[in-house]
Short mmCIF file of C-alpha atoms in Angstrom, two decimals:
data_model
loop_
_atom_site.label_atom_id
_atom_site.label_comp_id
_atom_site.label_asym_id
_atom_site.label_seq_id
_atom_site.Cartn_x
_atom_site.Cartn_y
_atom_site.Cartn_z
CA MET Z 1 -81.07 -104.31 50.21
CA LEU Z 2 -78.74 -105.60 47.73
CA VAL Z 3 -76.02 -103.12 48.64
CA LYS Z 4 -76.40 -104.05 52.37
CA PHE Z 5 -76.08 -107.77 51.53
CA ARG Z 6 -72.90 -107.06 49.70
CA ILE Z 7 -71.51 -105.06 52.53
CA MET Z 8 -72.33 -107.70 55.04
CA ALA Z 9 -70.70 -110.34 52.85
CA THR Z 10 -67.63 -108.43 52.39
CA SER Z 11 -67.53 -107.76 56.26
CA GLY Z 12 -67.91 -111.49 56.97
CA GLU Z 13 -65.03 -112.40 54.52
CA LYS Z 14 -62.78 -109.81 56.24
CA ILE Z 15 -63.65 -111.41 59.63
CA ILE Z 16 -62.77 -114.79 58.38
CA PHE Z 17 -59.70 -113.51 56.73
CA GLU Z 18 -58.56 -111.94 59.97
CA LYS Z 19 -59.21 -115.23 61.92
CA THR Z 20 -57.28 -117.25 59.40
CA GLU Z 21 -54.47 -114.74 59.51
CA SER Z 22 -54.41 -114.88 63.35
CA GLN Z 23 -54.50 -118.64 63.27
CA ALA Z 24 -51.64 -118.77 60.75
CA MET Z 25 -49.65 -116.42 62.92
CA SER Z 26 -50.14 -118.53 66.08
CA THR Z 27 -49.05 -121.53 64.37
CA ASN Z 28 -45.95 -119.84 62.94
CA LEU Z 29 -45.13 -118.75 66.52
CA LYS Z 30 -45.70 -122.19 67.87
CA TYR Z 31 -43.23 -123.83 65.41
CA LEU Z 32 -40.74 -120.96 65.54
CA SER Z 33 -40.54 -121.40 69.29
CA LEU Z 34 -40.15 -125.11 69.10
CA GLY Z 35 -37.46 -124.66 66.39
CA ILE Z 36 -35.53 -122.21 68.60
CA LEU Z 37 -35.98 -124.74 71.44
CA VAL Z 38 -34.38 -127.48 69.31
CA PHE Z 39 -31.52 -125.27 68.31
CA GLN Z 40 -30.89 -123.99 71.82
CA THR Z 41 -30.95 -127.40 73.55
CA THR Z 42 -28.92 -129.12 70.87
CA SER Z 43 -26.27 -126.35 70.47
CA LEU Z 44 -25.89 -125.85 74.17
CA VAL Z 45 -25.19 -129.48 74.95
CA LEU Z 46 -22.94 -129.86 72.10
CA THR Z 47 -20.81 -126.57 72.51
CA MET Z 48 -20.78 -127.04 76.25
CA ARG Z 49 -19.42 -130.74 75.79
CA TYR Z 50 -17.00 -129.48 73.20
CA SER Z 51 -15.75 -126.50 75.39
CA ARG Z 52 -15.07 -128.82 78.29
CA THR Z 53 -13.12 -131.37 76.31
CA LEU Z 54 -11.27 -129.02 74.05
CA LYS Z 55 -7.60 -129.13 74.82
CA GLU Z 56 -5.88 -125.68 74.66
CA GLU Z 57 -2.95 -124.00 76.10
CA GLY Z 58 -3.50 -122.30 79.46
CA PRO Z 59 -6.15 -122.62 82.11
CA ARG Z 60 -9.70 -123.89 81.29
CA TYR Z 61 -12.60 -121.47 81.87
CA LEU Z 62 -14.28 -122.03 85.18
CA SER Z 63 -17.83 -123.41 84.93
CA SER Z 64 -18.87 -121.71 88.15
CA THR Z 65 -18.03 -118.27 86.63
CA ALA Z 66 -19.96 -119.21 83.46
CA VAL Z 67 -23.02 -119.87 85.49
CA VAL Z 68 -22.96 -116.45 87.11
CA ILE Z 69 -22.43 -114.71 83.89
CA ALA Z 70 -25.33 -116.56 82.40
CA GLU Z 71 -27.60 -115.43 85.45
CA LEU Z 72 -26.57 -111.84 84.95
CA MET Z 73 -27.49 -112.00 81.19
CA LYS Z 74 -30.82 -113.59 81.91
CA ILE Z 75 -31.64 -110.71 84.37
CA MET Z 76 -30.68 -108.13 81.53
CA ALA Z 77 -32.72 -109.87 78.92
CA CYS Z 78 -35.83 -110.09 81.24
CA ILE Z 79 -35.50 -106.41 82.19
CA LEU Z 80 -35.51 -105.64 78.62
CA LEU Z 81 -38.69 -107.71 78.12
CA VAL Z 82 -40.36 -105.92 81.12
CA TYR Z 83 -39.21 -102.58 79.48
CA LYS Z 84 -41.02 -103.75 76.20
CA ASP Z 85 -44.12 -104.54 78.11
CA SER Z 86 -44.03 -101.08 79.88
CA LYS Z 87 -44.27 -99.51 76.46
CA CYS Z 88 -40.60 -98.72 76.51
CA ASN Z 89 -41.19 -96.09 79.37
CA LEU Z 90 -38.34 -96.03 81.90
CA ARG Z 91 -40.52 -94.67 84.60
CA ALA Z 92 -43.19 -97.43 84.13
CA LEU Z 93 -40.21 -99.94 84.10
CA ASN Z 94 -38.75 -98.32 87.32
CA ARG Z 95 -42.23 -98.41 89.01
CA VAL Z 96 -43.01 -102.04 87.99
CA LEU Z 97 -39.55 -103.19 89.35
CA HIS Z 98 -39.96 -101.14 92.68
CA ASP Z 99 -43.58 -102.27 93.06
CA GLU Z 100 -43.15 -106.00 92.29
CA ILE Z 101 -39.66 -106.68 93.71
CA LEU Z 102 -38.65 -104.15 96.43
CA ASN Z 103 -42.10 -103.60 97.81
CA LYS Z 104 -42.82 -107.34 98.01
CA PRO Z 105 -39.80 -108.65 99.97
CA MET Z 106 -41.50 -111.89 101.16
CA GLU Z 107 -42.68 -112.80 97.62
CA THR Z 108 -39.10 -112.10 96.22
CA LEU Z 109 -37.62 -114.36 99.13
CA LYS Z 110 -39.68 -117.22 98.01
CA LEU Z 111 -37.65 -117.53 94.82
CA ALA Z 112 -34.34 -117.97 96.93
CA ILE Z 113 -34.99 -121.85 97.21
CA PRO Z 114 -35.60 -122.70 93.55
CA SER Z 115 -32.95 -120.27 92.70
CA GLY Z 116 -30.31 -122.00 94.70
CA ILE Z 117 -31.30 -125.35 93.43
CA TYR Z 118 -31.10 -124.12 89.73
CA THR Z 119 -27.73 -122.78 90.39
CA LEU Z 120 -26.66 -126.27 91.69
CA GLN Z 121 -28.21 -127.85 88.77
CA ASN Z 122 -26.54 -125.54 86.19
CA ASN Z 123 -23.07 -126.26 87.74
CA LEU Z 124 -23.94 -130.14 87.74
CA LEU Z 125 -24.71 -129.95 83.96
CA TYR Z 126 -21.09 -128.82 83.39
CA VAL Z 127 -19.78 -131.62 85.52
CA ALA Z 128 -22.02 -134.20 83.61
CA LEU Z 129 -20.82 -132.98 80.23
CA SER Z 130 -17.37 -133.01 81.17
CA ASN Z 131 -17.68 -136.84 81.81
CA LEU Z 132 -20.33 -137.93 79.48
CA ASP Z 133 -20.82 -137.74 75.73
CA ALA Z 134 -23.57 -135.41 74.52
CA ALA Z 135 -25.88 -138.31 73.35
CA THR Z 136 -25.70 -140.27 76.55
CA TYR Z 137 -26.21 -137.01 78.51
CA GLN Z 138 -29.27 -135.97 76.49
CA VAL Z 139 -31.09 -139.20 76.80
CA THR Z 140 -30.36 -139.71 80.53
CA TYR Z 141 -31.38 -136.04 81.28
CA GLN Z 142 -34.82 -136.77 80.37
CA LEU Z 143 -35.38 -138.56 83.63
CA LYS Z 144 -36.34 -135.01 84.73
CA ILE Z 145 -39.76 -136.12 83.27
CA LEU Z 146 -39.99 -138.73 86.07
CA THR Z 147 -38.79 -136.51 88.83
CA THR Z 148 -41.06 -133.65 87.65
CA ALA Z 149 -44.00 -135.98 87.56
CA LEU Z 150 -43.33 -137.33 90.99
CA PHE Z 151 -42.94 -133.93 92.61
CA SER Z 152 -46.08 -132.72 90.81
CA VAL Z 153 -48.06 -135.67 92.32
CA SER Z 154 -46.74 -134.97 95.87
CA MET Z 155 -46.56 -131.16 95.82
CA LEU Z 156 -49.21 -130.10 93.66
CA SER Z 157 -51.72 -133.08 94.01
CA LYS Z 158 -51.74 -133.70 90.35
CA LYS Z 159 -53.30 -136.86 88.97
CA LEU Z 160 -51.49 -138.71 86.17
CA GLY Z 161 -53.35 -140.66 83.55
CA VAL Z 162 -52.69 -144.37 82.62
CA TYR Z 163 -50.56 -143.21 79.55
CA GLN Z 164 -48.47 -140.91 81.74
CA TRP Z 165 -47.73 -143.64 84.31
CA LEU Z 166 -46.90 -146.01 81.38
CA SER Z 167 -44.66 -143.46 79.86
CA LEU Z 168 -42.71 -143.16 83.16
CA VAL Z 169 -42.18 -146.91 83.24
CA ILE Z 170 -41.11 -146.82 79.51
CA LEU Z 171 -38.73 -143.79 80.24
CA MET Z 172 -36.93 -145.70 83.23
CA THR Z 173 -36.54 -148.70 81.22
CA GLY Z 174 -35.14 -146.75 78.13
CA VAL Z 175 -32.50 -144.96 80.31
CA ALA Z 176 -31.45 -148.18 81.92
CA PHE Z 177 -30.69 -149.55 78.51
CA VAL Z 178 -28.80 -146.43 77.55
CA GLN Z 179 -26.62 -146.71 80.64
CA TRP Z 180 -26.18 -150.38 80.21
CA PRO Z 181 -22.33 -151.10 80.02
CA THR Z 182 -20.97 -152.71 76.84
CA GLU Z 183 -17.55 -153.75 75.89
CA SER Z 184 -17.02 -150.80 73.59
CA GLN Z 185 -18.12 -148.31 76.12
CA GLU Z 186 -15.80 -149.98 78.87
CA GLY Z 187 -12.85 -149.68 76.44
CA ALA Z 188 -13.71 -146.02 75.73
CA THR Z 189 -14.03 -145.39 79.41
CA LYS Z 190 -10.64 -146.79 80.15
CA GLU Z 191 -8.93 -144.74 77.48
CA LEU Z 192 -10.59 -141.52 78.72
CA SER Z 193 -8.46 -140.59 81.75
CA ALA Z 194 -9.85 -137.24 81.99
CA GLY Z 195 -13.53 -138.10 82.64
CA SER Z 196 -15.44 -140.74 84.68
CA GLN Z 197 -18.82 -141.90 83.42
CA PHE Z 198 -19.84 -142.68 86.94
CA VAL Z 199 -19.31 -139.17 88.13
CA GLY Z 200 -21.24 -137.81 85.02
CA LEU Z 201 -24.07 -140.27 85.70
CA VAL Z 202 -24.26 -139.13 89.25
CA ALA Z 203 -24.17 -135.58 88.31
CA VAL Z 204 -27.06 -136.04 85.89
CA LEU Z 205 -29.15 -137.94 88.25
CA ILE Z 206 -28.70 -135.15 90.85
CA ALA Z 207 -29.57 -132.49 88.29
CA CYS Z 208 -32.72 -134.39 87.41
CA PHE Z 209 -33.96 -134.39 90.92
CA SER Z 210 -33.03 -130.89 91.38
CA SER Z 211 -34.71 -129.83 88.22
CA GLY Z 212 -37.92 -131.73 88.95
CA PHE Z 213 -38.35 -130.15 92.56
CA ALA Z 214 -37.25 -126.67 91.44
CA GLY Z 215 -39.67 -126.74 88.45
CA VAL Z 216 -42.57 -127.92 90.55
CA TYR Z 217 -41.76 -125.32 93.22
CA PHE Z 218 -41.48 -122.55 90.86
CA GLU Z 219 -44.81 -123.62 89.18
CA LYS Z 220 -46.57 -123.53 92.46
CA ILE Z 221 -45.30 -119.98 93.26
CA LEU Z 222 -46.52 -118.89 89.78
CA LYS Z 223 -49.96 -120.29 90.44
CA GLU Z 224 -50.11 -118.57 93.93
CA THR Z 225 -49.39 -115.08 92.65
CA LYS Z 226 -50.08 -112.84 89.64
CA GLN Z 227 -46.63 -111.56 88.86
CA SER Z 228 -45.25 -111.96 85.34
CA VAL Z 229 -42.92 -114.68 84.22
CA TRP Z 230 -40.35 -112.03 83.46
CA ILE Z 231 -40.44 -110.48 86.97
CA ARG Z 232 -40.08 -114.00 88.44
CA ASN Z 233 -37.05 -114.68 86.22
CA ILE Z 234 -35.47 -111.42 87.43
CA GLN Z 235 -35.83 -112.56 91.03
CA LEU Z 236 -34.52 -116.09 90.29
CA GLY Z 237 -31.56 -114.52 88.45
CA PHE Z 238 -30.89 -112.15 91.17
CA PHE Z 239 -30.61 -114.98 93.92
CA GLY Z 240 -28.83 -117.19 91.28
CA SER Z 241 -26.06 -114.78 90.71
CA ILE Z 242 -25.62 -114.35 94.42
CA PHE Z 243 -25.52 -118.23 95.07
CA GLY Z 244 -23.24 -118.52 92.10
CA LEU Z 245 -20.70 -115.95 93.27
CA MET Z 246 -20.63 -117.83 96.60
CA GLY Z 247 -19.74 -121.00 94.80
CA VAL Z 248 -17.08 -119.38 92.75
CA TYR Z 249 -15.29 -118.17 95.78
CA ILE Z 250 -15.89 -121.17 97.75
CA TYR Z 251 -14.74 -123.87 95.17
CA ASP Z 252 -12.74 -121.73 92.81
CA GLY Z 253 -11.49 -118.84 94.88
CA GLU Z 254 -7.83 -119.62 94.40
CA PRO Z 255 -7.84 -120.06 90.62
CA VAL Z 256 -9.77 -116.77 90.36
CA SER Z 257 -7.29 -114.94 92.53
CA LYS Z 258 -4.45 -116.41 90.51
CA ASN Z 259 -5.59 -116.10 86.88
CA GLY Z 260 -8.71 -113.88 87.19
CA PHE Z 261 -12.64 -114.31 86.82
CA PHE Z 262 -12.50 -114.56 83.05
CA GLN Z 263 -9.70 -117.02 82.76
CA GLY Z 264 -9.74 -119.15 79.63
CA TYR Z 265 -12.66 -117.37 78.12
CA ASN Z 266 -12.95 -117.25 74.44
CA ASN Z 267 -15.55 -117.08 71.70
CA LEU Z 268 -16.89 -120.60 72.32
CA THR Z 269 -17.18 -120.05 76.01
CA TRP Z 270 -19.28 -116.87 75.44
CA ILE Z 271 -21.39 -118.87 73.00
CA VAL Z 272 -22.17 -121.39 75.70
CA VAL Z 273 -22.81 -118.71 78.19
CA VAL Z 274 -25.38 -116.94 76.01
CA LEU Z 275 -27.16 -120.27 75.21
CA GLN Z 276 -27.38 -121.11 78.78
CA ALA Z 277 -28.85 -117.58 79.69
CA LEU Z 278 -31.41 -117.93 76.84
CA GLY Z 279 -32.65 -121.42 77.99
CA GLY Z 280 -35.23 -120.26 80.60
CA LEU Z 281 -36.58 -117.70 78.11
CA VAL Z 282 -37.09 -120.12 75.21
CA ILE Z 283 -38.87 -122.59 77.57
CA ALA Z 284 -41.10 -119.84 78.63
CA ALA Z 285 -41.91 -119.15 74.99
CA VAL Z 286 -42.69 -122.64 74.23
CA ILE Z 287 -44.86 -122.99 77.27
CA LYS Z 288 -46.93 -120.12 76.01
CA TYR Z 289 -47.13 -120.86 72.38
CA ALA Z 290 -46.84 -124.71 72.10
CA ASP Z 291 -48.23 -127.86 73.61
CA ASN Z 292 -46.68 -130.85 75.31
CA ILE Z 293 -46.76 -133.11 72.29
CA LEU Z 294 -44.82 -130.59 70.16
CA LYS Z 295 -42.40 -129.91 73.03
CA GLY Z 296 -41.80 -133.66 73.14
CA PHE Z 297 -41.17 -133.75 69.52
CA ALA Z 298 -38.60 -130.93 69.99
CA THR Z 299 -36.83 -132.88 72.76
CA SER Z 300 -36.79 -136.05 70.61
CA LEU Z 301 -35.34 -134.27 67.48
CA SER Z 302 -32.68 -132.73 69.75
CA ILE Z 303 -31.75 -136.10 71.03
CA ILE Z 304 -31.41 -137.45 67.53
CA LEU Z 305 -29.32 -134.33 66.45
CA SER Z 306 -27.09 -134.72 69.53
CA THR Z 307 -26.47 -138.28 68.71
CA LEU Z 308 -25.64 -137.73 65.08
CA ILE Z 309 -23.35 -134.76 65.78
CA SER Z 310 -21.67 -136.41 68.80
CA TYR Z 311 -20.80 -139.37 66.51
CA PHE Z 312 -19.89 -137.49 63.34
CA TRP Z 313 -18.41 -134.23 64.48
CA LEU Z 314 -17.11 -134.63 68.08
CA GLN Z 315 -16.39 -138.37 67.62
CA ASP Z 316 -16.57 -139.06 71.26
CA PHE Z 317 -19.43 -141.47 71.00
CA VAL Z 318 -19.91 -144.86 69.31
CA PRO Z 319 -23.56 -145.89 69.20
CA THR Z 320 -24.60 -149.49 69.89
CA SER Z 321 -27.75 -151.43 69.36
CA VAL Z 322 -28.59 -151.27 73.16
CA PHE Z 323 -28.14 -147.38 73.07
CA PHE Z 324 -30.41 -147.13 70.04
CA PHE Z 325 -33.00 -149.27 71.57
CA GLY Z 326 -32.97 -147.39 74.92
CA ALA Z 327 -33.06 -143.98 73.02
CA VAL Z 328 -36.10 -145.10 71.01
CA LEU Z 329 -37.78 -146.01 74.25
CA VAL Z 330 -36.98 -142.56 75.78
CA ILE Z 331 -38.32 -140.78 72.79
CA ALA Z 332 -41.50 -142.92 72.77
CA ALA Z 333 -41.99 -142.16 76.40
CA THR Z 334 -41.58 -138.31 75.92
CA PHE Z 335 -44.47 -138.42 73.29
CA LEU Z 336 -46.51 -140.62 75.32
CA TYR Z 337 -46.27 -138.43 78.45
CA GLY Z 338 -47.58 -135.54 76.54
CA TYR Z 339 -50.38 -137.40 74.86
CA ASP Z 340 -53.85 -136.28 75.95
CA PRO Z 341 -56.39 -138.64 74.51
CA LYS Z 342 -59.73 -136.65 73.86
CA PRO Z 343 -62.73 -138.29 75.26
CA VAL Z 344 -64.88 -139.81 72.39
CA GLY Z 345 -68.32 -138.08 72.54
CA ASN Z 346 -71.56 -139.25 71.24
CA THR Z 347 -71.66 -137.94 67.65
CA MET Z 348 -75.40 -138.56 67.27
CA LYS Z 349 -77.28 -135.46 68.41
CA ALA Z 350 -80.96 -135.27 68.81
#
């Protein structure tokens, strides 16, 4: 009996140890995914802004071609992930792609709408960062929380709590303060002949609405079917590359025929393209391993880092007290929107 007791105790300790190890691994994945999200978001905004304002000899790279290359890279990355899920078997990969994409044409066509909108959004982000500093762009782009919430209510019949409605009011107030014109900003705008703050603001606002609608539409499709996120991203990338190529030859056909598709590309351009391609995959990982509060923390940290680097490194932004007040409101709204108050239960049990 004594031996059995010792075996049971040892077995129990092993189970506890395995649970603790599993929880630790889950926590590590959570914070790792959030760390990658902060890095990806901040570095994409800053490198994109720097690449669009850097003065170099020769033609500048075309943002429309960069969007197409990013979509193709995203397709390749998702195919590799499906290949991994298929236990690295090429036949299994081919069967999955054939069954889930080619044999379900109507399901695949549903992705054409959000894909076209995402392609428009990606092009608008280049326009926005060509005309706005990184800090102002980062804060203003958080209006996508508002548009996503409104589309969720109208399209998915979601119900928002008091804290979420309050956060949306705070968010709008904060963005209004960030965009509030000051004397220093007006002087800087007059000096910058290459960019227009109004054009950048309009581009961000349209991107926020397109992001909100496409995100909710994509969520609705994911809930209606059982296809994996990676398969859906392959379908998105397929249509995105087609719409992107159409945009290239409609708006930039002449420059491409004159100087080539990859005109102006350098190491910095390729970094921007890779970061943009990885964006959707990073967000998917965050959704899987993290919660809304930690995601809000990552967004807030990214805003702070973008502001500091934009001021000290890019030197294209002079923060004001009004901007800081608006940024604090936006960060607070981001946290509040993800806050989920737990109901207080009766601790006294019979």
